Amino acid sequence: MSLDRNQPEVADAGLGSSSVFQECLSGFGWAAPWIHKLKQDAWERFQRLPAPHRKDEQWRFASVQDLALDSFRLPVVAGDSSAGVPSFDAIRNASARMVFHDDALVEAPRLPDTLREQGVIYCPMDEALREYPELVREHLLTRLPGIGSQKYESLHAALFHNGTFLYVPANVEIAEPFITVHWSGLDDGTALFPHTLVVVGDNARATVLDLFQSVDPGTRHFVCGVSDVYAGAGSHVHYETVQNWNLNTVAFHLNSASAERDAALKSITVNLGSAHTRNEQHCRILGAGASVDTDSLTVAKGTQEIDQRTLQTHSAPNGHSDLLFKNALLDDARTIFSGLIRVDEVAQQTDAYQTNRNLLLSDTAEANSLPGLQIAANDVKCSHGATTGSIDDTNIFYFLSRGIPRRMAEELIVFGFFEEIVSRFDNDELSDFVRELVQNKFRN
Amino acid sequence: MSDPATNTPETEAPGLDFDRDIGNFHYDTKYEHDAGVGLRPETLDYIADVKGEDDWIRAFRHKALKIFESKPIPTHWASKDLEAIDYDKIRYYLSTGQRPTRSWDEVPDDVKKTFERLGIPEQERKFLAGVEAQFDSEASYSNMKEELAKQGVIFVGSTEGLMEHPEIFRKYFGKVIPAGDNKFSALNSAVFSGGSFIYVPPGVKVKQPLQAYFRINAENFGQFERTLIIADEGAEVTYMEGCTAPKFETTTLHSAVVELVALKGAKIQYITVQNWSANVFNLVTKRGMAMDDAEIKWIDCNIGSRLTMKYPGVVLRGKNSRGEVLSIALAHDGQHQDTGAKMVHAADNTTSTITSKSISIGKGRATYRGLVTMPKHLQNCKNNTECDALLINDNSCTDTYPAITVRGDGNSVQHEASVSKVSAEQIFYMMQRGLKEEQAMSLAVNGFVNDLIREFPMEYSVELKRLIELEMEGSVG
């Protein structure tokens, strides 16, 4: 593999320029001094950190030349930001819902009184910073993934101004999901910084869904989103994201999921859109007996590049983590899966698994797989597996021998490949919604 | 299974002894040629002058030195321990004489003593087709059975090979592993000396293995042997190497380059048992190129050294070629075995297999690092990789870092890795039947590597088992 010579450009223009930061900061005139300091420090860190390079192990195989920031700017809301935003009604059963358009709130959440009375908070991030600064401060940007995109984490911290805040107090159990829909496309060339912070108290239960979509298939966007899901002791948390930006979008989705003692945290990611996505997921076993499941499904076609980096950190004993990343590739698409299980010395009796399955459906698609283990405790069960291949001829033969034509057989096999993840959503509406998106993308 | 407790060094049967204590001795040797300490262009000229090398070899060395100097130490992915190597304190060339002796009686007495302790002449008498023993920079003894020479097999040192048979060796020298491949292959290309150049003519099947022993005797010495094995169409050869060094307080560097070329339908098997003492940095580049229908198999066993970085590879250039790596690594306190394999598929219907087993004892660290690539438009390439790690103590460490790149829908790759410890049930079962805990543990560990060890030639597998038992001593409780 020849190392890439192209130098990434993070020029002092567009998003990378100080005037943009000042512009962002001026919108925070009302905010507490700690928020200003947090943003100022982040901006300095962003400027100090080097741009990613392929020679860096955490950027191995990745493209870096399309990460230039100079042609993007912050969205300016003039007039009604809800103009042109399609209605979204694929999932009707929800505890509450919020809709953003280029980080501007266009549909405020209507939280049922019963939840409000129990102390549940579900609101846009800027409102949370204003109304519940101390609650937010305890968690905000304290658990970043840190798997190579530290520069972009800093950029996010400096420039973000909106997103989702969900707080579920201890012992409150909520069945229906909280849904946040992010649309891009208010204007061409805008940069979005959606932030999601989910804090679920001890023994509570909640499901959160983030949907990322574009209004217009033609507009160019840069997205740098961060999500942080925190599951308190004994809690049950589901976090699901569907990324379906338009094909002119370069997106960072930098996620972290942390589980305290005996908590069960499940996350599912679906990657369909964007020209280039860098998705980082860091799962942390913080307390004994915690369990984290991380699943992901990607369908990449055309010249899409989906770059996935994961880290499962076990820093407490008796933890369990299981990760399954499935990628289907068509045309000239590229995927990278780089995963690491890290088991600290104290994390004895850990069970940790990591699986990456790549299905190549064209002669020019490229799947890179870097499954890693770093084990410092001896009484553990850890394994990883990675397979890359195409549709098995014997499977096709089975269908053909039963009178099912080849094309349909292939489609059924591929849908079966997706189904393993799709059926893990514990929400039928969401499963149907994702199934349709995935199948449409595959068929067209 | 014999009782492990009786397998102490004192009661060992004669044979291939490569356990660490047997290798831990050295003789004061007067060297006729000494390139001094430090690495400068003059060092290269000194080596080339002593050897009387042609100008193109000298130019090759100088070019490689420039590459070595321009390349950074690869600590962005490798162990920071590499920074502990002080290239200015190393002696790059030491020899007692230029020509290896063909008869054992002519070998100087002290050198003979060294190799007799290692059991070389005995081995030769027993079964070897050819043997070479390298003492620091140069081969001190080299012999091959006459019948092989009659068949046209060539088995010589690196300089001799390049000077006397340029028509055979020059074509492939530095082609499988160019000087610029990595920092340490560049270093080797600059100061290489000794090693084995082997050519097996078309259709010749060398039934018994050819063998080489590498011995570092001097303190602060760097050994840079260079091996090139060419198996012509339909030829077959097995090569075994063993290495030892005494325990010095200071660090010693061993940086070899091994190139294998298997032409159409040829088979090469390369077996290494590495048992350097724990002060040796062992940074070796090994790669083979397999043409149509050829097969290259690396059997790599790493037990000694302070830090080993070695990823034997096969470039599958010809259709239907096959590559295989079997790797066993044992990392004890203070050791880091960073081993693995590379498989580069470059033709249709090529298959490769990697099987790696590592054992970490005490504070030892075993790392598997692998690379598998399949370019687009190829059909029916297959790779299967399995790596298993066993952790013995609470503070043992293991890492696995494979990198797999597959393009196109005609190929398939499978990779699996697991990490575990010896299960308490197994130990309990054996102790219940009267074995001590240490014996039970040793037996379980031997079971873990048993299916790989069976692939080794018999003499090696017996010794390996015993060596693992020795290494396990005192690791329990």
mmCIF file of C-alpha atoms in Angstrom, chain A residues 16-17 44 72 84 86 96 130 158 176 188 198 279 372 393 410 421 435 439:
data_model
loop_
_atom_site.group_PDB
_atom_site.id
_atom_site.type_symbol
_atom_site.label_atom_id
_atom_site.label_comp_id
_atom_site.label_asym_id
_atom_site.label_seq_id
_atom_site.Cartn_x
_atom_site.Cartn_y
_atom_site.Cartn_z
ATOM 1 C CA GLY A 16 -11.276 27.293 9.867
ATOM 2 C CA SER A 17 -11.024 31.062 10.144
ATOM 3 C CA GLU A 44 -7.379 26.912 20.435
ATOM 4 C CA PHE A 72 -18.080 25.987 4.142
ATOM 5 C CA GLY A 84 -39.211 23.789 2.595
ATOM 6 C CA PRO A 86 -40.720 18.081 4.417
ATOM 7 C CA ALA A 96 -41.692 13.503 21.897
ATOM 8 C CA ARG A 130 -29.682 28.305 29.252
ATOM 9 C CA ALA A 158 -16.017 25.447 19.443
ATOM 10 C CA GLU A 176 -41.695 5.195 23.352
ATOM 11 C CA ASP A 188 -25.764 25.630 -0.068
ATOM 12 C CA VAL A 198 -28.420 11.731 26.538
ATOM 13 C CA ASN A 279 -18.043 7.542 12.013
ATOM 14 C CA GLY A 372 -7.816 -5.150 16.715
ATOM 15 C CA ASP A 393 -22.555 -19.475 -5.362
ATOM 16 C CA GLU A 410 -29.325 -12.065 -5.192
ATOM 17 C CA ILE A 421 -29.337 -5.587 11.874
ATOM 18 C CA ARG A 435 -35.858 -1.486 5.502
ATOM 19 C CA GLN A 439 -33.848 -1.571 -0.167
#
